[in-house]
Coordinates of C-alpha atoms in Angstrom, one line a residue:
M213 CA 21.2 124.7 37.6
S214 CA 17.9 122.5 37.3
N215 CA 17.2 121.4 33.8
R216 CA 13.5 121.0 34.7
A217 CA 11.3 123.7 33.2
P218 CA 7.6 124.3 34.5
N219 CA 5.0 123.3 32.1
W220 CA 3.2 126.5 31.8
S221 CA 1.1 125.7 28.7
R222 CA -2.2 125.9 30.8
V223 CA -1.0 128.8 33.1
R224 CA -2.5 132.1 32.5
L225 CA -1.9 133.8 35.9
H226 CA 1.8 134.1 36.8
V227 CA 2.2 135.5 40.4
V228 CA 5.6 136.8 41.2
S229 CA 6.7 137.1 44.8
G230 CA 10.1 137.3 46.6
K231 CA 11.8 138.8 49.6
G232 CA 12.2 142.5 49.3
G233 CA 15.5 143.4 47.5
T234 CA 15.6 140.3 45.2
G235 CA 14.3 142.2 42.1
K236 CA 10.8 140.6 41.9
T237 CA 9.3 143.6 40.1
T238 CA 12.1 143.4 37.5
V239 CA 11.6 139.7 37.1
A240 CA 7.9 140.2 36.7
A241 CA 8.5 142.7 34.1
A242 CA 10.9 140.4 32.1
L243 CA 8.5 137.6 32.5
A244 CA 5.7 139.6 31.0
L245 CA 8.0 140.4 27.9
A246 CA 9.0 136.9 27.5
L247 CA 5.3 135.5 27.6
A248 CA 4.3 138.2 25.1
R249 CA 6.7 136.8 22.4
G250 CA 5.0 135.6 19.3
G251 CA 2.2 138.1 19.2
K252 CA 0.7 137.4 22.6
K253 CA -1.1 140.0 24.7
V254 CA 0.0 140.2 28.4
L255 CA -1.2 142.2 31.2
L256 CA 1.2 143.4 34.1
L257 CA -0.4 144.1 37.5
E258 CA 1.2 145.7 40.5
V259 CA -0.5 146.0 44.0
E260 CA 2.0 147.7 46.1
G261 CA 1.4 151.4 45.0
R262 CA 5.1 151.9 44.0
Q263 CA 4.6 152.7 40.2
G264 CA 7.6 150.1 39.7
F265 CA 6.6 149.4 36.2
A266 CA 6.5 152.9 35.2
Q267 CA 10.1 153.3 36.5
L268 CA 11.3 150.1 34.9
F269 CA 9.7 150.9 31.4
D270 CA 10.8 154.6 31.9
T271 CA 7.2 156.3 31.5
A272 CA 5.2 158.6 33.2
P273 CA 3.1 157.3 36.2
L274 CA 0.7 154.9 35.1
P275 CA -3.1 155.7 35.3
Y276 CA -5.6 153.3 36.9
Q277 CA -6.3 151.7 33.5
E278 CA -4.8 149.2 31.4
T279 CA -2.1 151.0 29.5
K280 CA 0.3 149.7 26.8
I281 CA 3.6 149.8 28.1
A282 CA 5.9 147.8 25.8
V283 CA 6.2 145.7 22.5
A284 CA 7.8 142.3 22.7
E285 CA 9.5 140.1 20.2
D286 CA 7.3 139.3 17.3
G287 CA 4.8 142.0 17.8
G288 CA 3.5 141.0 21.1
V289 CA 2.0 143.7 23.4
V290 CA 2.6 144.3 27.2
Y291 CA 0.1 146.3 29.1
A292 CA 0.3 147.4 32.7
L293 CA -2.2 148.4 35.5
P294 CA -1.4 149.6 39.0
V295 CA -4.2 148.2 41.1
D296 CA -5.5 150.6 43.6
A297 CA -7.5 149.2 46.4
E298 CA -9.7 152.3 46.8
A299 CA -10.5 152.3 43.1
A300 CA -11.2 148.6 43.1
L301 CA -13.6 149.1 46.0
L302 CA -15.5 151.7 44.4
E303 CA -15.8 149.5 41.3
Y304 CA -16.9 146.6 43.6
L305 CA -19.6 148.8 45.3
E306 CA -21.0 149.9 42.0
M307 CA -20.9 146.4 40.5
F308 CA -22.7 144.6 43.4
Y309 CA -24.6 147.5 45.2
G310 CA -25.2 150.0 42.5
I311 CA -23.5 152.6 44.6
K312 CA -21.7 155.2 42.3
R313 CA -22.0 158.7 43.7
G314 CA -22.4 157.2 47.1
G315 CA -19.0 155.5 46.8
Y316 CA -17.3 158.9 46.1
A317 CA -19.0 160.2 49.2
L318 CA -17.7 157.3 51.1
R319 CA -14.2 158.1 49.9
K320 CA -14.5 161.6 51.2
L321 CA -15.6 160.5 54.5
G322 CA -12.6 158.1 54.9
A323 CA -14.9 154.8 55.0
I324 CA -12.8 153.2 52.3
D325 CA -9.6 153.5 54.3
F326 CA -11.5 152.4 57.4
A327 CA -13.0 149.3 55.6
T328 CA -9.6 148.1 54.0
T329 CA -7.8 148.7 57.4
I330 CA -10.1 147.1 59.7
A331 CA -10.6 144.3 57.0
P332 CA -7.3 143.6 55.3
G333 CA -8.8 140.3 53.8
L334 CA -11.2 142.5 52.0
R335 CA -8.3 144.5 50.4
D336 CA -6.8 141.4 49.2
V337 CA -10.0 140.1 47.8
L338 CA -10.2 143.4 45.9
L339 CA -6.7 143.3 44.6
T340 CA -6.5 139.7 43.5
G341 CA -10.0 140.1 42.1
K342 CA -8.5 142.4 39.4
A343 CA -6.0 139.5 38.4
S344 CA -8.9 137.0 38.4
E345 CA -11.1 139.2 36.4
A346 CA -8.4 139.9 33.8
V347 CA -7.7 136.1 33.5
K348 CA -11.5 135.3 33.0
R349 CA -12.4 138.0 30.8
G350 CA -13.5 136.7 27.4
E351 CA -13.1 133.0 28.5
K352 CA -16.7 132.2 28.2
V353 CA -16.8 133.1 24.4
G354 CA -13.4 131.6 23.7
R355 CA -11.5 134.8 23.2
P356 CA -9.7 135.6 26.4
A357 CA -8.8 139.3 26.6
Y358 CA -5.1 138.4 27.5
D359 CA -3.0 135.3 26.8
A360 CA -1.3 135.7 30.2
V361 CA -1.4 137.9 33.3
V362 CA 1.6 138.6 35.4
L363 CA 0.9 139.9 38.9
D364 CA 3.8 141.5 40.9
A365 CA 2.6 140.3 44.3
P366 CA 3.6 141.3 47.9
P367 CA 6.8 139.8 49.4
T368 CA 7.1 136.2 50.2
G369 CA 6.4 136.6 53.9
R370 CA 2.9 137.7 53.1
I371 CA 2.3 136.0 49.7
T372 CA 0.3 133.0 51.3
R373 CA -2.1 135.1 53.2
F374 CA -2.5 137.5 50.2
L375 CA -3.6 134.8 47.9
N376 CA -5.5 132.6 50.2
V377 CA -8.4 135.0 50.4
N378 CA -11.0 132.7 51.4
T379 CA -9.2 132.0 54.8
E380 CA -8.6 135.8 55.3
I381 CA -12.4 136.7 54.9
A382 CA -13.7 133.8 56.8
G383 CA -14.6 136.0 59.8
L384 CA -15.8 138.9 57.6
A385 CA -18.3 137.2 55.4
K386 CA -19.9 133.8 55.1
V387 CA -22.4 134.7 52.4
G388 CA -23.2 137.5 50.0
P389 CA -21.3 139.3 47.3
I390 CA -18.0 139.5 49.3
R391 CA -18.0 135.8 49.8
S392 CA -18.9 135.1 46.2
Q393 CA -16.0 137.3 44.9
A394 CA -13.6 135.4 47.2
D395 CA -14.9 132.0 46.0
S396 CA -14.5 133.3 42.5
V397 CA -10.9 134.6 43.0
M398 CA -10.0 131.3 44.7
G399 CA -11.5 129.4 41.8
V400 CA -8.9 130.9 39.5
I401 CA -5.9 130.9 42.1
R402 CA -6.2 127.2 43.0
S403 CA -6.7 126.1 39.4
A404 CA -4.1 125.0 36.8
R405 CA -4.3 128.5 35.3
T406 CA -2.1 129.9 38.0
A407 CA 1.5 129.4 39.0
V408 CA 3.2 131.2 41.9
H409 CA 7.0 132.0 41.2
L410 CA 9.2 133.0 44.0
V411 CA 12.4 135.1 43.1
T412 CA 15.4 135.0 45.3
L413 CA 19.2 135.6 45.5
L414 CA 21.8 133.2 46.4
E415 CA 22.1 134.5 49.8
E416 CA 21.2 132.8 53.1
M417 CA 18.3 134.9 54.1
P418 CA 16.5 135.2 50.9
V419 CA 17.0 131.5 50.3
Q420 CA 15.7 130.6 53.6
E421 CA 12.5 132.9 53.1
T422 CA 12.1 131.4 49.7
L423 CA 12.0 127.8 51.2
D424 CA 9.7 128.9 54.0
G425 CA 7.5 130.4 51.3
V426 CA 7.4 127.1 49.2
H427 CA 6.5 125.3 52.4
E428 CA 3.6 127.8 53.3
L429 CA 2.3 127.8 49.7
H430 CA 2.3 124.0 49.6
E431 CA 0.6 123.6 52.9
A432 CA -2.1 126.1 51.9
G433 CA -2.7 124.0 48.6
L434 CA -1.7 127.0 46.2
P435 CA -0.1 126.3 43.0
L436 CA 3.7 126.6 42.9
G437 CA 5.7 127.5 39.8
A438 CA 9.5 128.1 39.5
I439 CA 12.1 129.3 41.8
I440 CA 13.8 132.1 40.0
I441 CA 17.3 132.9 41.1
N442 CA 18.1 136.6 40.3
Q443 CA 21.5 138.4 39.9
V444 CA 23.6 135.3 39.4
R445 CA 27.3 135.9 39.1
R446 CA 29.5 133.3 37.3
S447 CA 32.9 132.8 38.4
E448 CA 35.8 133.3 35.9
L449 CA 37.6 130.5 37.8
D450 CA 37.0 126.8 37.2
G451 CA 36.8 124.2 39.8
S452 CA 40.5 123.5 40.3
E453 CA 41.3 127.3 40.3
L454 CA 38.6 127.9 43.0
A455 CA 40.1 125.2 45.0
M456 CA 43.7 126.7 44.7
A457 CA 42.3 130.2 45.6
A458 CA 40.5 128.9 48.6
A459 CA 43.9 127.3 49.8
R460 CA 45.8 130.4 48.8
S461 CA 47.8 128.3 46.5
L462 CA 47.3 130.1 43.1
P463 CA 50.7 130.3 41.3
E464 CA 52.6 133.5 42.2
P465 CA 53.8 134.2 38.7
E466 CA 50.2 134.1 37.4
L467 CA 49.2 136.7 40.2
R468 CA 52.0 138.9 39.4
A469 CA 51.2 138.7 35.6
G470 CA 47.5 139.6 36.4
L471 CA 48.6 142.7 38.5
Q472 CA 50.9 143.8 35.8
A473 CA 48.2 143.5 33.2
A474 CA 46.1 145.7 35.5
A475 CA 48.9 148.2 35.7
I476 CA 49.5 147.5 39.3
E477 CA 53.0 147.0 40.6
P478 CA 53.2 143.3 41.8
T479 CA 54.8 144.0 45.3
P480 CA 54.5 141.3 48.0
A481 CA 51.8 143.5 49.5
T482 CA 49.7 143.6 46.4
V483 CA 50.1 140.0 45.7
N484 CA 49.1 139.1 49.2
A485 CA 46.0 141.4 48.7
L486 CA 45.2 139.7 45.4
E487 CA 45.4 136.3 47.3
D488 CA 43.1 137.5 49.9
E489 CA 40.6 138.6 47.3
A490 CA 40.8 135.4 45.4
A491 CA 40.2 133.4 48.7
D492 CA 37.2 135.6 49.4
H493 CA 35.9 135.1 46.0
A494 CA 36.2 131.2 46.4
A495 CA 34.4 131.5 49.7
R496 CA 31.4 133.4 48.1
V497 CA 31.3 130.9 45.3
A498 CA 31.1 128.0 47.7
L499 CA 28.5 129.7 49.7
Q500 CA 26.4 130.4 46.6
N501 CA 26.8 126.8 45.4
A502 CA 25.5 125.6 48.8
E503 CA 22.5 127.9 48.7
R504 CA 21.6 126.9 45.1
Q505 CA 21.7 123.2 46.3
R506 CA 19.2 124.0 49.0
L507 CA 16.8 125.4 46.4
V508 CA 17.4 122.2 44.0
D509 CA 16.4 120.1 46.9
S510 CA 13.2 121.8 47.4
G511 CA 12.2 119.9 44.3
Q512 CA 10.8 123.1 42.5
P513 CA 11.8 123.9 39.1
I514 CA 14.8 126.3 38.9
M515 CA 15.4 129.1 36.6
E516 CA 18.4 131.5 36.8
L517 CA 18.9 135.2 35.6
P518 CA 22.3 136.8 35.4
L519 CA 23.5 139.9 37.1
L520 CA 23.7 142.6 34.5
P521 CA 26.7 144.8 35.3
G522 CA 25.2 147.9 33.5
G523 CA 22.1 147.8 35.7
I524 CA 18.5 147.5 34.7
D525 CA 17.2 149.5 31.8
L526 CA 14.8 148.6 29.0
A527 CA 17.4 146.8 26.9
A528 CA 18.3 144.7 30.2
L529 CA 14.6 143.8 30.7
Y530 CA 14.5 142.5 27.0
A531 CA 17.9 140.4 27.7
L532 CA 16.2 139.0 30.8
A533 CA 13.1 138.1 29.0
E534 CA 15.4 136.2 26.6
R535 CA 17.0 134.3 29.3
L536 CA 13.6 133.2 30.7
H537 CA 12.4 132.2 27.2
E538 CA 15.5 130.1 26.6
Q539 CA 14.8 128.2 30.0
G540 CA 11.4 127.0 29.1
L541 CA 8.9 129.7 28.6
P542 CA 6.4 129.0 25.8
A543 CA 7.1 130.8 22.6

């Protein structure tokens, strides 16, 4: 594992992405708890309409408002907000055009779905705009509303387009409120206040998608944070034992003793099956080590979170938050 920890002292917007199935929502929740340590106030945002945070924190579905969802170490507080594109557009229309009742009429007519469908760049401006606004709220008077904002973003394959809203609306608006909003969002996203963290597993496809994401974000000039390797399984065998397992040369007396300890009769067939399992395990460890090295070679800071055998519940989120804190998160 890399011993480099990202310097997040200036970062206030933590964008978390990752290939589907890597646990990015879980990591985002754990990250928020870790950042809230020491009495901090953190906002969790999700933009995919899955109510993932309500499920993780075992609460009722969250309303479209900033809702207290957890208390962290030393009294820090985590709030959550599921960002809804339709509600965000109504806010936008009221803010810039004074359309209030008319906005609800537009919703009934289906105009909002139409607008966000034909202009997906507009939808991304609205969603990222909520994160940008939460970061900037209170900054001018020196009292930011939140010490940090954590955004559970779309998967790695779409993250660059999602964040690079200026490019996405280039053909939609060159001047006016939409363009001004996009410029304001990009002013936050491209600044030292933002870091994009990519969550992966030590498997070939998630690692390749992560490396592709690193390249695309770098090419787009977007600020990279850490690669967070999730669900890491540590081997109980040391290096020499793994080499013997791969060569199917583990001492037979030890294999027999292990089977007996598990109340399994050490017949030739069961000993052979255990040798097969040990060889498969050694091959998996070798593959994981190779994939980890590919990530290290990318030059990005690496953080690791363990596979928790009991699954993910609230206690597990706090345990993962502690592991992130140990690897360099600010207290």
